[in-house]
Short mmCIF file of C-alpha atoms in Angstrom, two decimals:
data_model
loop_
_atom_site.label_atom_id
_atom_site.label_comp_id
_atom_site.label_asym_id
_atom_site.label_seq_id
_atom_site.Cartn_x
_atom_site.Cartn_y
_atom_site.Cartn_z
CA MET A 1 -5.86 88.24 -74.48
CA ALA A 2 -2.63 86.63 -75.66
CA GLN A 3 -1.98 86.58 -79.36
CA GLY A 4 -1.23 83.41 -81.26
CA PRO A 5 2.42 82.33 -81.40
CA LYS A 6 4.77 83.46 -84.12
CA GLU A 7 5.93 80.71 -86.41
CA ARG A 8 9.68 80.28 -86.76
CA GLY A 9 9.55 77.51 -89.31
CA LYS A 10 7.81 76.78 -92.54
CA GLY A 11 4.17 75.91 -91.85
CA LYS A 12 2.07 73.26 -93.52
CA ASN A 13 -1.56 73.82 -94.40
CA THR A 14 -2.74 71.43 -91.73
CA GLU A 15 -4.89 72.85 -88.94
CA MET A 16 -7.40 71.28 -86.61
CA ASP A 17 -9.92 72.77 -84.22
CA VAL A 18 -9.33 70.50 -81.22
CA CYS A 19 -12.05 71.64 -78.84
CA PRO A 20 -14.17 74.70 -79.68
CA ARG A 21 -15.97 76.50 -76.86
CA MET A 22 -14.59 73.80 -74.60
CA TYR A 23 -15.20 75.45 -71.27
CA ARG A 24 -18.89 76.07 -72.05
CA SER A 25 -19.69 72.56 -73.26
CA PRO A 26 -19.44 69.15 -71.59
CA VAL A 27 -18.53 67.55 -74.93
CA CYS A 28 -14.82 67.47 -74.17
CA SER A 29 -15.20 65.28 -71.10
CA GLY A 30 -17.87 63.08 -72.62
CA GLY A 31 -17.24 59.34 -72.57
CA LEU A 32 -14.82 59.45 -69.64
CA GLY A 33 -17.31 58.01 -67.17
CA PRO A 34 -18.30 59.02 -63.64
CA ALA A 35 -15.30 57.53 -61.82
CA PRO A 36 -13.05 60.26 -60.36
CA PHE A 37 -9.62 60.91 -61.88
CA ARG A 38 -6.94 60.93 -59.20
CA LEU A 39 -3.33 61.84 -59.69
CA SER A 40 -1.06 58.94 -58.73
CA LYS A 41 2.70 59.35 -58.50
CA SER A 42 4.51 56.61 -60.39
CA THR A 43 7.94 57.24 -58.90
CA ASP A 44 9.36 58.64 -55.67
CA ILE A 45 12.90 58.92 -57.02
CA ALA A 46 13.99 62.55 -57.02
CA MET A 47 14.96 63.94 -60.41
CA SER A 48 16.29 67.46 -60.12
CA TYR A 49 18.98 69.95 -61.03
CA ASN A 50 20.21 73.47 -60.32
CA TRP A 51 21.27 76.03 -62.88
CA ILE A 52 24.79 77.30 -62.14
CA GLU A 53 26.10 80.76 -62.98
CA ALA A 54 28.80 80.03 -65.58
CA THR A 55 30.03 81.16 -68.99
CA GLU A 56 28.55 78.01 -70.61
CA PRO A 57 25.14 76.41 -69.85
CA THR A 58 25.84 74.41 -66.68
CA ILE A 59 23.64 72.38 -64.34
CA ALA A 60 24.33 70.55 -61.07
CA VAL A 61 22.60 67.18 -60.62
CA PRO A 62 20.79 66.44 -58.35
CA GLY A 63 21.34 69.93 -56.99
CA SER A 64 19.26 71.11 -54.05
CA PRO A 65 16.64 73.75 -53.30
CA ALA A 66 17.54 76.39 -50.73
CA PRO A 67 16.35 75.47 -47.19
CA TRP A 68 13.77 77.71 -45.54
CA SER A 69 15.23 79.93 -42.80
CA ALA A 70 12.87 82.64 -41.60
CA PRO A 71 14.35 85.30 -39.31
CA GLN A 72 12.58 86.02 -36.05
CA GLY A 73 10.05 88.84 -35.94
CA SER A 74 9.49 91.31 -38.75
CA HIS A 75 12.06 91.95 -41.46
CA GLN A 76 12.50 94.78 -43.95
CA ILE A 77 13.14 93.63 -47.53
CA LYS A 78 14.35 95.82 -50.37
CA LYS A 79 12.33 95.76 -53.58
CA ASP A 80 13.33 93.57 -56.50
CA SER A 81 15.72 95.21 -58.95
CA GLY A 82 18.12 94.44 -61.74
CA PHE A 83 18.07 91.26 -63.84
CA VAL A 84 15.38 88.70 -62.99
CA TYR A 85 14.45 85.46 -64.74
CA ILE A 86 10.99 84.84 -66.13
CA ALA A 87 11.87 81.56 -67.88
CA GLN A 88 15.35 80.60 -66.73
CA ASN A 89 15.63 77.39 -68.78
CA ALA A 90 14.98 79.37 -71.96
CA VAL A 91 17.52 82.06 -71.04
CA ARG A 92 20.32 79.71 -70.07
CA HIS A 93 19.78 77.10 -72.77
CA PRO A 94 17.81 78.72 -75.61
CA ASN A 95 18.56 75.95 -78.13
CA SER A 96 17.05 73.20 -75.97
CA HIS A 97 14.91 74.36 -73.04
CA LEU A 98 14.05 70.79 -72.04
CA GLU A 99 17.46 69.13 -72.38
CA PRO A 100 18.33 69.62 -68.65
CA LEU A 101 15.14 67.74 -67.71
CA PHE A 102 16.21 64.67 -69.68
CA ARG A 103 19.84 64.83 -68.53
CA ALA A 104 18.80 64.89 -64.88
CA LEU A 105 16.31 62.09 -65.54
CA TYR A 106 18.83 59.73 -67.13
CA ILE A 107 21.55 60.46 -64.58
CA GLU A 108 19.24 59.46 -61.73
CA GLN A 109 17.43 56.70 -63.66
CA PRO A 110 19.65 55.50 -66.54
CA SER A 111 17.21 52.78 -67.61
CA PHE A 112 14.08 54.96 -67.49
CA ASP A 113 11.55 53.83 -70.12
CA ILE A 114 10.68 57.06 -71.90
CA ASP A 115 8.37 55.16 -74.26
CA SER A 116 6.02 54.73 -71.29
CA ILE A 117 5.49 58.52 -71.03
CA ASP A 118 2.68 60.27 -72.91
CA VAL A 119 3.51 63.91 -72.09
CA VAL A 120 6.71 65.72 -71.10
CA THR A 121 6.01 69.29 -70.04
CA ASP A 122 6.61 72.19 -67.71
CA ARG A 123 4.04 72.85 -65.00
CA ASN A 124 2.95 76.11 -66.61
CA ASN A 125 1.85 74.34 -69.79
CA VAL A 126 -0.61 72.19 -67.83
CA ARG A 127 -1.87 75.34 -66.10
CA GLN A 128 -2.45 76.94 -69.50
CA LEU A 129 -4.43 73.95 -70.74
CA LEU A 130 -6.53 73.97 -67.57
CA SER A 131 -7.26 77.66 -68.14
CA PHE A 132 -9.22 76.81 -71.29
CA PHE A 133 -11.96 75.33 -69.14
CA ASN A 134 -12.24 78.27 -66.75
CA PRO A 135 -13.81 81.45 -68.21
CA THR A 136 -12.27 83.55 -65.41
CA GLN A 137 -8.71 82.82 -66.56
CA ARG A 138 -6.78 84.12 -69.54
CA LYS A 139 -6.32 81.63 -72.35
CA ASN A 140 -2.99 81.17 -74.13
CA GLY A 141 -1.42 78.72 -76.53
CA LEU A 142 1.47 76.39 -75.75
CA ASP A 143 3.21 77.82 -78.82
CA SER A 144 4.94 74.59 -79.84
CA PHE A 145 5.38 70.95 -79.14
CA THR A 146 6.73 67.91 -80.90
CA MET A 147 5.75 64.27 -81.09
CA ASN A 148 8.41 61.58 -80.77
CA ALA A 149 7.05 58.04 -81.02
CA LYS A 150 4.00 58.20 -78.71
CA THR A 151 5.30 61.01 -76.49
CA ALA A 152 4.29 64.66 -76.77
CA ILE A 153 7.00 67.10 -75.67
CA PHE A 154 5.43 70.44 -74.77
CA CYS A 155 7.67 73.50 -74.88
CA ARG A 156 6.20 76.97 -74.58
CA ALA A 157 8.12 79.82 -76.25
CA GLU A 158 7.75 82.72 -73.83
CA THR A 159 7.38 86.22 -75.26
CA ALA A 160 9.73 87.44 -72.50
CA THR A 161 12.27 85.21 -70.75
CA TYR A 162 13.79 87.80 -68.42
CA ALA A 163 13.24 91.33 -67.18
CA ILE A 164 15.49 94.17 -66.09
CA ILE A 165 13.94 96.15 -63.25
CA GLY A 166 15.17 99.72 -63.20
CA PRO A 167 15.69 101.90 -60.09
CA SER A 168 12.34 103.64 -60.59
CA ASP A 169 10.41 100.44 -61.43
CA PHE A 170 8.47 98.35 -58.95
CA ARG A 171 7.86 94.61 -59.45
CA GLY A 172 7.34 93.53 -55.86
CA PHE A 173 9.63 91.83 -53.34
CA GLY A 174 9.50 88.16 -54.31
CA ARG A 175 13.12 87.63 -55.41
CA GLU A 176 14.65 89.57 -52.53
CA PHE A 177 12.35 87.81 -50.06
CA GLU A 178 13.65 84.41 -51.18
CA LYS A 179 17.24 85.60 -50.77
CA SER A 180 16.54 86.73 -47.20
CA TYR A 181 14.40 83.77 -46.08
CA THR A 182 16.32 80.86 -47.64
CA ILE A 183 19.95 79.67 -47.67
CA ASN A 184 21.62 78.70 -50.93
CA GLN A 185 23.28 75.28 -50.62
CA VAL A 186 24.73 74.87 -54.12
CA MET A 187 27.50 77.31 -54.97
CA ASN A 188 26.58 79.84 -57.68
CA SER A 189 23.11 78.34 -58.04
CA THR A 190 20.47 80.49 -59.72
CA GLY A 191 17.48 78.16 -59.39
CA HIS A 192 16.38 74.60 -58.58
CA PHE A 193 14.14 72.52 -60.86
CA ARG A 194 12.46 69.20 -60.12
CA ILE A 195 10.83 66.59 -62.33
CA ILE A 196 7.92 64.53 -61.06
CA SER A 197 6.41 61.50 -62.78
CA TYR A 198 2.75 60.57 -62.35
CA ARG A 199 -0.32 59.10 -63.99
CA LEU A 200 -3.64 60.87 -64.43
CA GLY A 201 -6.70 59.58 -66.28
CA GLY A 202 -4.73 56.82 -67.99
CA LEU A 203 -1.95 59.16 -69.19
CA SER A 204 1.65 59.27 -67.94
CA PHE A 205 3.25 62.68 -67.36
CA LEU A 206 6.75 63.98 -66.70
CA VAL A 207 6.34 67.48 -65.26
CA ARG A 208 9.15 69.95 -64.55
CA HIS A 209 8.76 72.86 -62.15
CA GLU A 210 10.89 75.30 -60.21
CA THR A 211 11.13 74.69 -56.47
CA ASP A 212 11.55 77.71 -54.19
CA SER A 213 12.67 76.04 -50.96
CA TYR A 214 12.22 73.10 -48.60
CA VAL A 215 11.71 72.43 -44.90
CA SER A 216 12.39 69.64 -42.44
CA ASP A 217 10.20 66.57 -42.88
CA SER A 218 9.59 66.40 -39.15
CA LYS A 219 8.17 69.87 -38.64
CA PRO A 220 6.77 72.56 -40.98
CA GLY A 221 9.50 75.12 -40.47
CA ALA A 222 13.22 75.36 -40.82
CA LYS A 223 13.99 75.47 -37.12
CA ASP A 224 12.45 75.62 -33.67
CA ASP A 225 10.92 78.78 -32.26
CA THR A 226 14.03 79.65 -30.26
CA SER A 227 16.40 79.63 -33.23
CA THR A 228 17.54 83.00 -34.50
CA GLY A 229 18.24 81.88 -38.05
CA ASP A 230 21.90 82.92 -37.72
CA ASN A 231 23.45 79.51 -37.00
CA LEU A 232 23.95 77.92 -40.42
CA ALA A 233 25.19 74.59 -39.04
CA GLU A 234 22.15 74.36 -36.75
CA ILE A 235 19.76 75.09 -39.60
CA LEU A 236 21.25 72.68 -42.12
CA HIS A 237 21.43 69.87 -39.54
CA SER A 238 17.62 69.82 -39.31
CA PHE A 239 16.96 69.30 -43.01
CA PRO A 240 16.17 66.08 -44.89
CA LEU A 241 19.42 65.66 -46.80
CA THR A 242 19.36 61.96 -47.58
CA SER A 243 22.25 59.51 -47.77
CA GLU A 244 22.30 60.11 -51.50
CA THR A 245 24.46 63.22 -51.04
CA THR A 246 26.70 63.72 -54.07
CA GLU A 247 30.06 65.43 -53.82
CA THR A 248 31.42 67.38 -56.78
CA THR A 249 33.52 64.66 -58.42
CA SER A 250 33.29 65.48 -62.09
CA THR A 251 32.21 68.02 -64.66
CA VAL A 252 31.35 66.58 -68.05
CA GLN A 253 29.80 67.59 -71.34
CA ALA A 254 26.32 66.11 -71.73
CA SER A 255 27.10 64.77 -75.23
CA VAL A 256 29.25 65.58 -78.24
CA GLU A 257 26.55 67.71 -79.86
CA SER A 258 25.27 69.28 -76.64
CA GLU A 259 26.24 72.70 -75.29
CA LEU A 260 25.28 71.66 -71.75
CA THR A 261 27.83 70.98 -69.00
CA ILE A 262 26.83 68.77 -66.06
CA LYS A 263 28.28 68.78 -62.54
CA ARG A 264 27.55 66.03 -60.03
CA GLU A 265 26.70 68.05 -56.94
CA GLY A 266 23.96 68.49 -54.37
CA GLN A 267 21.66 66.47 -52.11
CA VAL A 268 18.46 64.60 -52.83
CA VAL A 269 15.54 66.29 -51.05
CA SER A 270 12.19 64.58 -50.59
CA ARG A 271 9.19 65.93 -52.45
CA GLU A 272 7.24 66.00 -49.18
CA SER A 273 9.55 68.73 -47.85
CA THR A 274 9.36 71.10 -50.84
CA LEU A 275 7.50 74.39 -50.70
CA GLU A 276 6.26 77.25 -52.84
CA ILE A 277 6.77 80.88 -51.75
CA LYS A 278 4.27 83.63 -52.57
CA THR A 279 4.55 87.27 -51.48
CA ARG A 280 1.73 89.80 -51.38
CA VAL A 281 0.94 93.22 -49.95
CA PHE A 282 -0.93 92.78 -46.66
CA HIS A 283 -4.27 94.20 -47.85
CA LYS A 284 -4.49 91.77 -50.81
CA PRO A 285 -4.53 88.30 -49.25
CA LEU A 286 -3.74 85.33 -51.47
CA GLU A 287 -6.57 82.82 -51.42
CA LEU A 288 -5.66 79.14 -51.49
CA SER A 289 -7.97 78.69 -54.46
CA GLU A 290 -5.63 80.90 -56.52
CA VAL A 291 -2.53 78.80 -55.95
CA VAL A 292 -3.70 75.24 -55.20
CA PRO A 293 -4.13 74.24 -58.89
CA GLN A 294 -0.48 75.12 -59.51
CA LEU A 295 0.66 73.17 -56.44
CA TRP A 296 -1.52 70.20 -57.40
CA ILE A 297 0.11 69.94 -60.84
CA SER A 298 3.59 69.74 -59.29
CA GLN A 299 2.43 67.99 -56.09
CA THR A 300 4.18 70.60 -53.95
CA PRO A 301 2.78 69.97 -50.45
CA LYS A 302 3.88 73.11 -48.59
CA LEU A 303 3.20 76.80 -49.07
CA VAL A 304 4.42 80.09 -47.61
CA ARG A 305 2.13 83.11 -48.01
CA ALA A 306 4.23 86.09 -46.94
CA TYR A 307 2.59 89.50 -46.51
CA HIS A 308 4.30 92.87 -46.32
CA GLN A 309 3.53 96.50 -45.61
CA ARG A 310 5.89 98.70 -47.63
CA GLY A 311 8.42 95.89 -47.76
CA ARG A 312 8.31 94.93 -44.08
CA PHE A 313 7.35 91.28 -43.67
CA GLN A 314 6.09 89.60 -40.54
CA ARG A 315 7.44 86.09 -40.02
CA PRO A 316 5.23 83.83 -42.17
CA GLU A 317 4.07 80.32 -41.39
CA VAL A 318 4.77 77.23 -43.48
CA GLU A 319 1.42 75.65 -44.38
CA ASP A 320 0.81 72.03 -45.29
CA VAL A 321 -1.60 72.14 -48.25
CA THR A 322 -1.82 68.39 -48.90
CA THR A 323 -5.47 68.26 -47.84
CA ALA A 324 -6.27 71.39 -49.85
CA MET A 325 -4.80 69.76 -52.98
CA LYS A 326 -6.88 66.62 -52.45
CA ASP A 327 -10.00 68.74 -51.94
CA TRP A 328 -9.27 70.71 -55.11
CA GLU A 329 -8.84 67.49 -57.08
CA LYS A 330 -12.17 66.17 -55.78
CA GLY A 331 -14.00 69.45 -56.46
CA ASN A 332 -12.63 70.00 -59.98
CA GLN A 333 -13.22 66.61 -61.58
CA ASP A 334 -15.06 68.16 -64.53
CA ASP A 335 -12.11 70.35 -65.49
CA ILE A 336 -9.62 67.53 -64.90
CA LYS A 337 -11.59 65.18 -67.16
CA LYS A 338 -11.78 67.88 -69.83
CA LEU A 339 -8.02 68.32 -69.53
CA ILE A 340 -7.38 64.61 -70.05
CA ALA A 341 -9.84 64.48 -72.96
CA LEU A 342 -8.11 67.47 -74.56
CA VAL A 343 -4.64 65.95 -74.17
CA ASN A 344 -5.90 62.65 -75.57
CA ARG A 345 -7.29 64.43 -78.61
CA ILE A 346 -4.05 66.35 -79.12
CA LEU A 347 -2.14 63.07 -78.97
CA ARG A 348 -4.45 61.33 -81.42
CA VAL A 349 -4.21 64.15 -83.96
CA THR A 350 -0.48 64.77 -83.78
CA ARG A 351 0.60 61.12 -83.70
CA ASN A 352 -0.79 60.88 -87.22
CA TRP A 353 1.09 64.01 -88.24
CA GLY A 354 4.45 63.41 -86.60
CA GLY A 355 6.99 66.21 -86.21
CA SER A 356 6.23 69.59 -84.64
CA SER A 357 3.01 71.51 -84.11
CA ILE A 358 1.83 74.71 -82.50
CA ILE A 359 -1.24 75.20 -80.33
CA SER A 360 -2.94 78.58 -80.19
CA TYR A 361 -6.12 80.02 -78.75
CA ASP A 362 -8.33 81.88 -81.23
CA PRO A 363 -10.20 84.50 -79.15
CA LEU A 364 -12.47 85.51 -82.05
CA GLU A 365 -13.70 81.97 -82.65
CA ASP A 366 -13.28 80.95 -79.00
CA LYS A 367 -11.44 77.77 -79.88
CA LEU A 368 -8.12 76.00 -79.58
CA VAL A 369 -6.31 75.27 -82.84
CA ILE A 370 -3.37 72.99 -83.65
CA LYS A 371 -1.25 73.66 -86.72
CA GLN A 372 1.47 71.43 -88.11
CA VAL A 373 4.81 73.20 -88.67
CA GLU A 374 8.45 72.45 -89.42
CA ARG A 375 10.93 73.52 -86.77
CA LYS A 376 14.34 72.80 -85.36
CA LYS A 377 14.60 69.76 -83.13
CA MET A 378 14.01 70.41 -79.43
CA LEU A 379 16.64 67.92 -78.20
CA PRO A 380 20.05 66.54 -79.18
CA ASP A 381 19.97 63.31 -81.20
CA ASP A 382 21.30 61.12 -78.38
CA LEU A 383 18.20 61.98 -76.32
CA TYR A 384 15.84 61.31 -79.22
CA SER A 385 17.49 57.92 -79.65
CA ARG A 386 16.10 56.90 -76.25
CA TRP A 387 12.75 56.45 -77.97
CA ASN A 388 12.24 53.42 -80.18
CA LYS A 389 11.68 55.66 -83.17
CA THR A 390 13.72 57.36 -85.86
CA ILE A 391 15.36 60.67 -84.97
CA PRO A 392 13.46 63.74 -86.29
CA VAL A 393 14.89 65.67 -89.21
CA ASN A 394 16.27 69.08 -88.26
CA VAL A 395 14.82 72.12 -90.06
CA GLU A 396 17.22 75.02 -90.40
#
């Protein structure tokens, strides 16, 4: 069971038990009514970026995920080794994990009304909150978040943001599989992140997530069955690169106080073409029920489940999981309503407090606790000024 987060600022003696024994009691979803909660996307405009390998924190906007390009037949993959990211945003921009999200957002939608958003978060934070209602899943805290005006900005402080896999270690084949089965389109890219905006149960969310790859809109797969995967021009011609292609015309600093550099580079890719890649050993099949909640949160409609035997992979299929996501949403209304009730309660409590808070799970008491703390600001001042509210005070 995960331990509560470590405080890095001076704490105040303000704590609140937001939903004790929540997954055993219907109290958290009480009052929400019988009508089903359905996720509805509020924008189809792509908001995305790639991290670029550079001496200073650098992103390319809109960037592009790597297109799917599976070789014919079986393929031997070497095991993962060396440096691998666990939380790339935290590694590359430790002072402001969420700044790239807002920079990409305002480049693509300069007049975006951030006051209309209730929650800004990474996909994993929503997964963690959902886990509180399922006794089969581990329960963790979000570690920290801040309120600005009416918006909650969730930012989890990971205990480990990267790993170094030694020659004698084994951590699977996932990273090397992606290198072999996709084609990098943005020079020196180390990962593609997308931001989706939607409404759920009366709340508006901005959710960031990493995107592994994408396929042609017209057919689930990067190419026809006769393609060998060796003709790069043939492969790229089949992909949904829209007319909003952006050449590299400028590299600018995000703002005077920001450490982030922004390049205008990449191609807008439709959400409908994006996919998640999962690798497993052949005798441990990945059930859809294990991954669909994650895909539902980010509305990622395609999935690759790749199986290997001692690192040899057969050519996997690209699955459309749109129907599976809709079925999951219909079958998990109780948990979804509890999630919305929990977020609403968090918002009500912390809007009165203002500033920063931490959320932690108390395994002894079986409850979720919020504590008010003082911490450094999560964003540069020019981004805070987008809200119709005073800029938070920084705590050194």
